[in-house]
Amino acid sequence: MPWANLWIGVVIMVEARDVLLRGGRVVTMVDGESERSADILVRAGRIAEIRPGIAAEAADVIDATDMIVAPGFVDTHRHVWQTQLRTVATDWSLLDYLVHMRLVASTFYTADDAYLGNLVGALEALDAGVTTLVDHCHILNTPDHAEEAARGLQDAGIRAIFCFGTYANAPRVPMDVPADPDWRFRAAEGLRRGRLASDSGLVRFGFAPQEAEAITIEDLAREIGFARELGAAAISCHVAMGPYDSGSHCVARMGEAGLMGPDLLFVHGAALTDEELALIRAADAGISATPETELQMGMGFPVAYRAREQGIRTGLGVDIVSNYAGDMFMPMRLGLQATRAARNAELGASGKAPGRISPLAVEALRLATLGGAEAVHMDAEIGSLAVGKRADIVVVATDAIHMTPAHDAVGALVLNARPSDVHAVLVDGRVVKRDCQLVGVDWPALRARFQRSCARIVAGARTVDAGEIEQAARRFWPHLA
Ligand SMILES: [Zn+2]
C-alpha cells in the first residue's frame, strides 16, 4: 500500500506541475492585440499569466526563445478515419470520392481500423499543432466502430468533438451489424451515456446526420431533434456544395422547417446564398470552410471570408486526410490566396488593379484558431491566449532555413511555416509535443500496426468492381460532366 500511495502521489504531482513557456513571441489572437514578447505560465490546465519575466522555479520550462507562441489550431471539419487512405484521393472528383471512399473503401473498415485511423489521425493533428478537431465520423459500420473511433481520439490526448455519423455504411467484410434498422440511434445513445457522457471531458459528443441534401427534411428533422435530445455539442452537416447540391438550398429549407440553431455547423457551404448566410447568422450557427476540397472538387469558392465578413462564426477544416496532409497551414494559405486571387480578378474585370490586398493574413490565422473555436461555441475556453483560458498552445520554431528571418510572426505562421516547425504543443495544459517529438508515442511500433491496417483496407477495396456503383451515383447527379 505505501508504494501504491507513493505512486498516486507522484502521478498527481506530475499532472499538477506548472508549465512555463519562456521568452516567446506571443501572438494571442485576442482581437486588437499584436505580437509581443512574453512568458506564459500554465497552471492546472489553464493560462495563469502572460507577461515578461515570470519567475516559476518549480515549473516545467519550455524555452521559446526565437519561437512563435500561438493558440493551438482548431480544425472544424475532418473525417479522421480516412488516415489509412492518405493519397488515394489525389485526383478525385466528388463523384470519385462518393464511389471509391464512401461506398467502397469504408466498407472494409473494422472497428480496430476505426480506432487506428482516429488515433493516428489525431496524433498527426497534434504533431502539426492542431489541438482541437471536429471529427465528422461516418465510418460507423457497427456500434463498436463508434466506441473505437472515439477511444482513438481519447487515447491521442487531443481536444475534440466526436460527431457520431448516422450514414448507413454497408460493410463487405463479416461484422456484427445489429438487425434493428435504428441501431445507429441506439449506439449513439450508448456512446453518449457511456464513453462520452461528460461535457467537460477533452472529447465531447457531437452528431453528424446523414447527407442533409440527400434525405427528406422530415428525416433530417428527426436526426437533428435526436441529436439535440442527446445534447450534442455540435451537429455537423455538409451543405451547399455548388453544382452538386442541384439548387436544393438545404439551409433555406431548414430555416422554413424551424430546424436552425446555434449547435449547427455547416460544412463547405460555397453555394450558400446571402439569405442563407443571414439565416445562419441569425441562428448563431457556425460554418466550416475546407478550401482544398472545395477548390479541387468543384464545390464552388470557399465561403470563409464572405461568411466571416457577415459576422458568422467561421472556421477552417482539413476535411479529408485521404487527400491532403492534416495540418492547418495549407488550408490557411490556400484559402487566403485563393480569396485574394478572386478579389483581384474581380477588380481586374472592371479594369482596375488592387492598390491594397484583401483579406489580410491575420484573418486567415483567426479563422484557423479563434474563428474555429467560435464556430463550435468553444471560444470562451479556447482559440486565443488569454488568462483563464484552457492552455491549448502551439510553439513554432523560426530557426529553419525557410523561416529565417521571421520579421512578422503572423506572416511566418500563415505563409511560411510547416508542421516540421512545430516545436511544442500543449493541450489543456499537458505537453503533448516537445523538442519536435510527440510525447509518449512509439511511432515505429504504431506505424507497423497502422500499415497493416492500411494495406488490408486498400487490398479489400481493390477487389470491388466499382462500375455499377458509379452508374448508380451518376443517376443521383445526372448533370455530371
Ligand atoms: Zn466532409
Coordinates of C-alpha atoms and ligand atoms in Angstrom, one line a residue:
M1 CA 0.0 0.0 0.0
P2 CA 2.7 2.6 0.8
W3 CA 4.1 2.1 -2.7
A4 CA 0.7 2.5 -4.2
N5 CA 0.1 5.7 -2.3
L6 CA 3.5 6.9 -3.3
W7 CA 2.8 6.2 -7.0
I8 CA -0.6 8.0 -6.8
G9 CA 1.2 10.9 -5.2
V10 CA 3.8 11.0 -8.0
V11 CA 1.1 11.0 -10.6
I12 CA -0.7 13.8 -9.0
M13 CA 2.5 15.8 -8.6
V14 CA 3.4 15.4 -12.3
E15 CA -0.1 16.3 -13.5
A16 CA -0.2 19.4 -11.4
R17 CA 3.2 20.7 -12.3
D18 CA 3.1 24.2 -13.8
V19 CA 4.5 24.7 -17.3
L20 CA 6.4 27.9 -18.2
L21 CA 6.8 28.9 -21.9
R22 CA 9.7 31.3 -21.6
G23 CA 10.7 34.1 -23.9
G24 CA 8.4 33.5 -26.9
R25 CA 6.9 35.9 -29.4
V26 CA 3.3 35.6 -28.3
V27 CA 0.5 36.0 -30.8
T28 CA -2.6 35.9 -28.6
M29 CA -5.3 36.2 -31.4
V30 CA -7.2 38.3 -28.9
D31 CA -8.8 40.9 -31.3
G32 CA -6.8 44.1 -31.4
E33 CA -3.7 42.7 -29.8
S34 CA -0.4 42.5 -31.7
E35 CA 2.6 40.3 -31.3
R36 CA 4.6 40.8 -28.0
S37 CA 7.5 39.2 -26.1
A38 CA 6.2 37.4 -23.0
D39 CA 6.3 34.3 -20.9
I40 CA 3.2 32.2 -20.4
L41 CA 2.5 30.4 -17.2
V42 CA 0.2 27.4 -17.4
R43 CA -1.3 26.1 -14.1
A44 CA -3.9 23.3 -13.7
G45 CA -4.6 23.3 -17.4
R46 CA -5.3 27.0 -17.8
I47 CA -3.3 30.0 -18.7
A48 CA -2.4 31.7 -15.4
E49 CA -0.2 34.6 -16.5
I50 CA 1.1 36.2 -19.7
R51 CA 3.9 38.8 -19.1
P52 CA 7.6 39.1 -19.4
G53 CA 9.8 37.8 -16.6
I54 CA 7.6 35.3 -14.9
A55 CA 9.6 33.6 -12.1
A56 CA 8.4 30.0 -11.6
E57 CA 11.2 27.9 -10.2
A58 CA 9.3 24.7 -9.9
A59 CA 7.7 24.8 -13.3
D60 CA 8.5 22.6 -16.3
V61 CA 10.2 25.2 -18.5
I62 CA 10.0 25.2 -22.3
D63 CA 12.5 27.7 -23.8
A64 CA 10.5 29.5 -26.5
T65 CA 13.3 32.0 -27.4
D66 CA 13.1 32.9 -31.1
M67 CA 9.8 30.9 -31.3
I68 CA 6.3 32.0 -32.0
V69 CA 3.7 31.1 -29.4
A70 CA 0.1 31.0 -30.6
P71 CA -3.2 29.4 -29.8
G72 CA -3.5 25.7 -30.9
F73 CA -5.2 25.3 -34.3
V74 CA -8.9 24.4 -34.4
D75 CA -9.9 22.1 -37.3
T76 CA -13.6 22.4 -37.6
H77 CA -14.1 19.5 -40.1
R78 CA -12.2 16.3 -40.6
H79 CA -13.0 12.7 -41.4
V80 CA -10.3 11.4 -39.2
W81 CA -11.0 7.8 -40.0
Q82 CA -9.5 8.2 -43.5
T83 CA -6.0 8.4 -42.2
Q84 CA -5.2 4.9 -43.6
L85 CA -6.1 6.1 -47.1
R86 CA -3.7 9.0 -47.4
T87 CA -3.0 10.0 -51.1
V88 CA -5.7 7.7 -52.7
A89 CA -7.9 10.8 -53.4
T90 CA -5.2 12.9 -55.1
D91 CA -7.0 13.3 -58.4
W92 CA -10.6 12.6 -57.3
S93 CA -13.8 14.5 -58.0
L94 CA -16.7 14.3 -55.6
L95 CA -18.1 11.5 -57.7
D96 CA -14.9 9.5 -57.4
Y97 CA -14.9 10.2 -53.6
L98 CA -18.5 9.1 -53.2
V99 CA -17.9 5.9 -55.1
H100 CA -14.5 4.8 -54.0
M101 CA -14.3 6.2 -50.5
R102 CA -17.9 6.3 -49.1
L103 CA -19.3 3.3 -50.9
V104 CA -16.2 1.1 -51.3
A105 CA -13.2 1.7 -49.0
S106 CA -15.3 2.4 -45.9
T107 CA -17.0 -1.0 -46.2
F108 CA -13.7 -2.7 -45.4
Y109 CA -13.1 -0.8 -42.1
T110 CA -13.2 -2.9 -39.0
A111 CA -13.7 -1.4 -35.5
D112 CA -9.9 -1.7 -35.0
D113 CA -9.3 0.2 -38.2
A114 CA -11.6 2.9 -37.0
Y115 CA -9.6 3.1 -33.8
L116 CA -6.2 3.2 -35.6
G117 CA -7.4 5.8 -38.1
N118 CA -8.6 8.1 -35.4
L119 CA -5.6 7.5 -33.1
V120 CA -3.0 8.1 -35.8
G121 CA -5.0 10.9 -37.4
A122 CA -5.3 12.7 -34.1
L123 CA -1.6 12.3 -33.4
E124 CA -0.9 13.7 -36.9
A125 CA -3.0 16.7 -36.0
L126 CA -1.3 17.2 -32.6
D127 CA 2.1 16.9 -34.3
A128 CA 1.1 19.8 -36.6
G129 CA -0.2 22.0 -33.7
V130 CA -3.9 21.2 -34.2
T131 CA -5.2 21.0 -30.7
T132 CA -8.9 20.7 -31.4
L133 CA -10.7 18.6 -34.0
V134 CA -14.3 18.3 -35.0
D135 CA -14.4 14.7 -36.2
H136 CA -17.3 14.1 -38.7
C137 CA -17.2 10.3 -38.2
H138 CA -19.3 8.5 -40.9
I139 CA -17.4 5.2 -40.7
L140 CA -19.7 3.6 -38.2
N141 CA -20.2 0.1 -39.6
T142 CA -21.1 -1.3 -36.2
P143 CA -21.7 0.1 -32.7
D144 CA -18.1 -1.0 -31.9
H145 CA -16.8 1.3 -34.6
A146 CA -18.2 4.3 -32.7
E147 CA -16.7 3.2 -29.4
E148 CA -13.3 2.6 -31.0
A149 CA -13.2 5.7 -33.1
A150 CA -14.0 7.8 -30.0
R151 CA -11.4 5.9 -28.0
G152 CA -8.8 6.6 -30.7
L153 CA -9.3 10.4 -30.2
Q154 CA -9.2 10.0 -26.4
D155 CA -6.0 7.9 -26.4
A156 CA -4.3 10.5 -28.6
G157 CA -5.0 13.2 -26.0
I158 CA -6.5 15.7 -28.4
R159 CA -9.5 18.0 -27.7
A160 CA -12.3 17.0 -30.0
I161 CA -16.0 16.9 -30.7
F162 CA -16.7 13.4 -32.0
C163 CA -19.7 13.8 -34.3
F164 CA -21.5 10.4 -34.5
G165 CA -22.4 9.8 -38.1
T166 CA -25.6 8.0 -39.0
Y167 CA -24.6 7.4 -42.6
A168 CA -25.6 3.8 -43.5
N169 CA -22.4 2.1 -44.5
A170 CA -22.9 -1.5 -45.7
P171 CA -19.8 -3.5 -44.7
R172 CA -18.3 -6.0 -47.2
V173 CA -16.5 -8.0 -44.6
P174 CA -18.2 -10.0 -41.8
M175 CA -19.1 -7.8 -38.9
D176 CA -21.6 -7.8 -36.1
V177 CA -24.2 -5.4 -37.5
P178 CA -27.3 -5.3 -35.4
A179 CA -30.6 -6.3 -37.1
D180 CA -32.5 -3.3 -35.6
P181 CA -32.7 -0.8 -38.5
D182 CA -32.4 2.0 -36.0
W183 CA -29.3 0.6 -34.3
R184 CA -27.2 3.7 -35.1
F185 CA -29.5 5.8 -32.9
R186 CA -29.3 3.3 -30.1
A187 CA -25.5 3.2 -30.5
A188 CA -25.3 7.0 -30.4
E189 CA -27.3 6.9 -27.1
G190 CA -25.0 4.3 -25.7
L191 CA -21.9 6.3 -26.6
R192 CA -23.5 9.4 -25.1
R193 CA -24.4 7.7 -21.8
G194 CA -21.1 5.9 -21.6
R195 CA -17.7 6.9 -23.1
L196 CA -18.8 10.5 -24.0
A197 CA -21.1 11.2 -21.1
S198 CA -19.1 14.2 -19.9
D199 CA -19.5 17.7 -21.3
S200 CA -16.3 18.8 -19.6
G201 CA -14.0 16.0 -20.9
L202 CA -11.5 16.5 -23.7
V203 CA -13.6 14.6 -26.2
R204 CA -17.3 15.6 -26.3
F205 CA -20.3 14.1 -28.0
G206 CA -21.5 15.6 -31.3
F207 CA -23.6 14.4 -34.2
A208 CA -23.4 14.1 -38.0
P209 CA -26.7 13.4 -39.7
Q210 CA -26.9 11.5 -43.0
E211 CA -26.1 13.7 -46.0
A212 CA -28.5 16.6 -45.4
E213 CA -29.2 17.3 -49.0
A214 CA -29.9 13.6 -49.8
I215 CA -32.6 12.9 -47.3
T216 CA -36.1 14.4 -46.7
I217 CA -36.5 17.4 -44.5
E218 CA -38.6 15.2 -42.2
D219 CA -35.8 12.7 -41.8
L220 CA -33.3 15.5 -41.3
A221 CA -35.6 17.0 -38.6
R222 CA -35.8 13.6 -36.9
E223 CA -32.0 13.3 -36.8
I224 CA -31.4 16.9 -35.6
G225 CA -34.1 16.5 -33.0
F226 CA -32.4 13.3 -31.8
A227 CA -29.0 15.0 -31.6
R228 CA -30.5 17.8 -29.5
E229 CA -32.1 15.4 -27.1
L230 CA -28.7 13.9 -26.6
G231 CA -27.2 17.3 -26.0
A232 CA -24.8 17.2 -29.0
A233 CA -22.1 19.8 -28.7
A234 CA -22.2 20.3 -32.5
I235 CA -24.3 18.9 -35.4
S236 CA -22.1 18.8 -38.5
C237 CA -23.9 19.0 -41.9
H238 CA -22.4 19.0 -45.4
V239 CA -24.3 21.6 -47.4
A240 CA -24.3 23.9 -50.4
M241 CA -21.7 22.1 -52.4
G242 CA -22.0 24.2 -55.5
P243 CA -23.3 22.3 -58.6
Y244 CA -23.6 19.1 -56.6
D245 CA -26.5 20.4 -54.5
S246 CA -28.6 20.9 -57.6
G247 CA -30.0 24.1 -56.2
S248 CA -31.7 22.4 -53.2
H249 CA -31.0 25.3 -50.8
C250 CA -30.9 23.0 -47.9
V251 CA -30.3 25.7 -45.3
A252 CA -33.3 27.7 -46.5
R253 CA -35.4 24.6 -46.2
M254 CA -34.0 24.0 -42.7
G255 CA -35.0 27.6 -41.8
E256 CA -38.5 27.1 -43.1
A257 CA -38.8 23.8 -41.1
G258 CA -37.7 25.6 -37.9
L259 CA -34.5 23.5 -37.6
M260 CA -31.9 26.3 -37.2
G261 CA -30.0 26.6 -34.0
P262 CA -26.6 27.5 -32.6
D263 CA -25.5 23.9 -32.4
L264 CA -25.4 23.5 -36.2
L265 CA -22.1 23.5 -38.0
F266 CA -22.5 23.9 -41.8
V267 CA -19.6 22.4 -43.8
H268 CA -18.4 23.6 -47.2
G269 CA -21.3 26.0 -48.0
A270 CA -19.7 27.6 -51.0
A271 CA -23.1 27.9 -52.7
L272 CA -24.9 29.4 -49.7
T273 CA -27.0 32.4 -50.7
D274 CA -26.9 35.7 -48.9
E275 CA -30.3 34.8 -47.5
E276 CA -29.0 31.5 -46.1
L277 CA -25.9 33.2 -44.6
A278 CA -28.3 35.6 -42.9
L279 CA -30.3 32.6 -41.5
I280 CA -27.0 31.1 -40.2
R281 CA -26.1 34.4 -38.7
A282 CA -29.5 34.9 -37.0
A283 CA -29.3 31.3 -35.6
D284 CA -25.7 32.0 -34.3
A285 CA -24.7 28.7 -36.0
G286 CA -21.2 28.1 -37.4
I287 CA -19.6 27.5 -40.8
S288 CA -16.6 25.3 -41.6
A289 CA -14.9 26.0 -45.0
T290 CA -12.4 23.5 -46.3
P291 CA -10.6 25.3 -49.1
E292 CA -8.7 22.3 -50.5
T293 CA -11.8 20.2 -51.0
E294 CA -14.0 23.0 -52.3
L295 CA -11.4 24.1 -54.9
Q296 CA -10.4 20.7 -56.1
M297 CA -13.9 19.1 -56.3
G298 CA -15.8 21.9 -57.9
M299 CA -17.9 22.8 -54.9
G300 CA -17.6 26.5 -55.6
F301 CA -15.4 29.1 -54.0
P302 CA -14.5 28.8 -50.3
V303 CA -17.1 30.8 -48.3
A304 CA -14.9 31.5 -45.3
Y305 CA -14.2 35.2 -45.8
R306 CA -17.7 36.0 -47.1
A307 CA -19.2 34.4 -44.1
R308 CA -16.8 36.0 -41.6
E309 CA -17.4 39.4 -43.0
Q310 CA -21.1 38.9 -42.4
G311 CA -20.4 38.2 -38.7
I312 CA -20.8 34.5 -38.9
R313 CA -18.9 32.2 -36.6
T314 CA -16.5 30.7 -39.1
G315 CA -13.6 28.3 -39.1
L316 CA -11.5 26.2 -41.4
G317 CA -11.1 22.5 -41.9
V318 CA -8.8 19.9 -43.5
D319 CA -11.7 17.6 -44.4
I320 CA -10.1 14.5 -46.0
V321 CA -6.7 13.2 -45.0
S322 CA -7.1 10.7 -47.8
N323 CA -6.1 13.6 -50.0
Y324 CA -4.3 16.3 -48.0
A325 CA -2.0 16.5 -45.0
G326 CA -3.6 17.0 -41.7
D327 CA -2.2 20.4 -40.8
M328 CA -3.9 23.8 -40.9
F329 CA -1.1 25.7 -42.6
M330 CA -2.3 24.7 -46.1
P331 CA -6.0 25.5 -45.6
M332 CA -5.0 28.9 -44.2
R333 CA -2.6 29.6 -47.1
L334 CA -4.8 28.2 -49.9
G335 CA -8.0 29.8 -48.6
L336 CA -6.3 33.2 -48.2
Q337 CA -4.5 33.3 -51.5
A338 CA -7.5 31.9 -53.5
T339 CA -9.7 34.6 -51.9
R340 CA -7.1 37.3 -52.8
A341 CA -7.0 36.0 -56.3
A342 CA -10.8 36.1 -56.7
R343 CA -10.9 39.7 -55.3
N344 CA -8.1 40.8 -57.5
A345 CA -9.7 39.2 -60.5
E346 CA -13.0 41.0 -59.7
L347 CA -11.1 44.3 -59.8
G348 CA -9.3 43.3 -62.9
A349 CA -12.6 42.6 -64.6
S350 CA -13.6 46.2 -64.2
G351 CA -10.2 47.4 -65.4
K352 CA -8.7 48.1 -62.0
A353 CA -5.6 46.8 -60.2
P354 CA -5.5 46.2 -56.4
G355 CA -3.9 49.1 -54.5
R356 CA -4.3 47.1 -51.3
I357 CA -4.5 43.4 -50.7
S358 CA -7.6 41.8 -49.1
P359 CA -8.0 39.8 -46.9
L360 CA -5.1 40.1 -44.5
A361 CA -3.1 37.1 -43.3
V362 CA -4.1 37.7 -39.7
E363 CA -7.7 36.9 -40.8
A364 CA -6.5 33.5 -42.0
L365 CA -4.9 32.9 -38.7
R366 CA -8.0 34.0 -36.9
L367 CA -10.2 31.6 -38.9
A368 CA -7.8 28.7 -38.0
T369 CA -7.8 29.5 -34.3
L370 CA -10.3 31.7 -32.6
G371 CA -12.8 31.5 -35.5
G372 CA -12.8 27.7 -35.4
A373 CA -13.4 27.9 -31.6
E374 CA -16.3 30.3 -32.2
A375 CA -17.8 28.1 -34.9
V376 CA -18.4 25.4 -32.3
H377 CA -19.1 27.8 -29.4
M378 CA -15.9 26.9 -27.6
D379 CA -14.4 30.4 -27.7
A380 CA -14.9 31.1 -24.0
E381 CA -12.4 28.3 -23.3
I382 CA -10.0 28.0 -26.3
G383 CA -9.0 29.7 -29.5
S384 CA -6.9 32.6 -28.1
L385 CA -4.2 33.1 -25.5
A386 CA -5.7 34.9 -22.5
V387 CA -5.5 34.4 -18.8
G388 CA -8.1 32.0 -17.6
K389 CA -8.5 30.1 -20.9
R390 CA -7.6 26.4 -21.3
A391 CA -4.0 26.1 -22.3
D392 CA -4.1 24.8 -25.9
I393 CA -0.9 26.3 -27.3
V394 CA 1.4 25.8 -30.2
V395 CA 5.1 26.8 -30.2
V396 CA 6.6 27.2 -33.6
A397 CA 10.3 27.5 -34.2
T398 CA 11.8 30.0 -36.6
D399 CA 15.3 28.6 -37.0
A400 CA 14.7 26.5 -40.1
I401 CA 16.1 27.9 -43.4
H402 CA 12.6 28.6 -44.7
M403 CA 11.6 30.5 -41.5
T404 CA 14.7 32.7 -41.2
P405 CA 14.2 35.6 -40.7
A406 CA 10.7 35.8 -39.4
H407 CA 10.2 39.5 -39.2
D408 CA 6.4 39.2 -38.9
A409 CA 5.1 36.4 -36.8
V410 CA 1.7 36.2 -38.4
G411 CA 3.2 36.1 -41.9
A412 CA 5.5 33.4 -40.8
L413 CA 2.7 31.2 -39.4
V414 CA 0.3 31.7 -42.3
L415 CA 2.6 31.8 -45.4
N416 CA 5.8 30.1 -44.4
A417 CA 5.5 27.6 -41.6
R418 CA 5.3 23.8 -41.9
P419 CA 4.4 21.1 -39.4
S420 CA 8.1 20.3 -39.0
D421 CA 8.5 23.8 -37.4
V422 CA 6.1 22.9 -34.6
H423 CA 8.4 22.6 -31.7
A424 CA 5.9 22.1 -28.8
V425 CA 2.2 21.6 -28.3
L426 CA 0.1 21.8 -25.2
V427 CA -3.5 20.5 -24.9
D428 CA -5.4 21.5 -21.7
G429 CA -2.0 22.4 -20.2
R430 CA -0.5 19.0 -20.9
V431 CA 2.7 18.9 -23.1
V432 CA 1.9 16.5 -25.9
K433 CA 4.8 17.5 -28.1
R434 CA 8.2 18.9 -27.1
D435 CA 11.5 19.2 -28.8
C436 CA 9.7 18.4 -32.1
Q437 CA 8.7 15.0 -30.8
L438 CA 5.2 13.7 -29.7
V439 CA 5.4 12.7 -26.1
G440 CA 4.9 9.1 -25.2
V441 CA 4.3 7.9 -28.8
D442 CA 6.3 4.9 -30.1
W443 CA 5.7 5.8 -33.8
P444 CA 7.8 3.0 -35.3
A445 CA 5.7 0.4 -33.4
L446 CA 2.4 2.1 -34.1
R447 CA 3.4 2.6 -37.7
A448 CA 3.9 -1.1 -38.3
R449 CA 0.4 -1.9 -36.9
F450 CA -1.1 1.0 -38.8
Q451 CA 0.5 0.0 -42.1
R452 CA -1.0 -3.5 -41.8
S453 CA -4.4 -1.9 -41.5
C454 CA -3.8 0.5 -44.4
A455 CA -2.7 -2.4 -46.7
R456 CA -5.7 -4.6 -45.8
I457 CA -8.3 -1.8 -46.4
V458 CA -6.7 -0.9 -49.8
A459 CA -6.4 -4.6 -50.8
G460 CA -10.1 -5.1 -50.0
A461 CA -11.2 -2.0 -51.9
R462 CA -9.3 -3.3 -55.0
T463 CA -11.5 -6.4 -55.1
V464 CA -14.6 -4.3 -55.8
D465 CA -15.7 -3.6 -59.3
A466 CA -17.0 0.0 -58.8
G467 CA -18.5 0.3 -62.3
E468 CA -22.1 -0.4 -61.3
I469 CA -21.8 1.8 -58.2
E470 CA -20.6 4.7 -60.3
Q471 CA -23.5 4.3 -62.7
A472 CA -25.9 4.5 -59.7
A473 CA -24.1 7.5 -58.4
R474 CA -24.3 9.2 -61.8
R475 CA -28.1 8.8 -61.7
F476 CA -28.1 10.7 -58.4
W477 CA -26.2 13.6 -60.1
P478 CA -27.5 13.5 -63.8
H479 CA -25.7 16.7 -64.7
L480 CA -22.2 15.4 -64.1
A481 CA -19.7 16.1 -66.9
Ligands
ZN1 ZN -16.6 16.3 -45.1

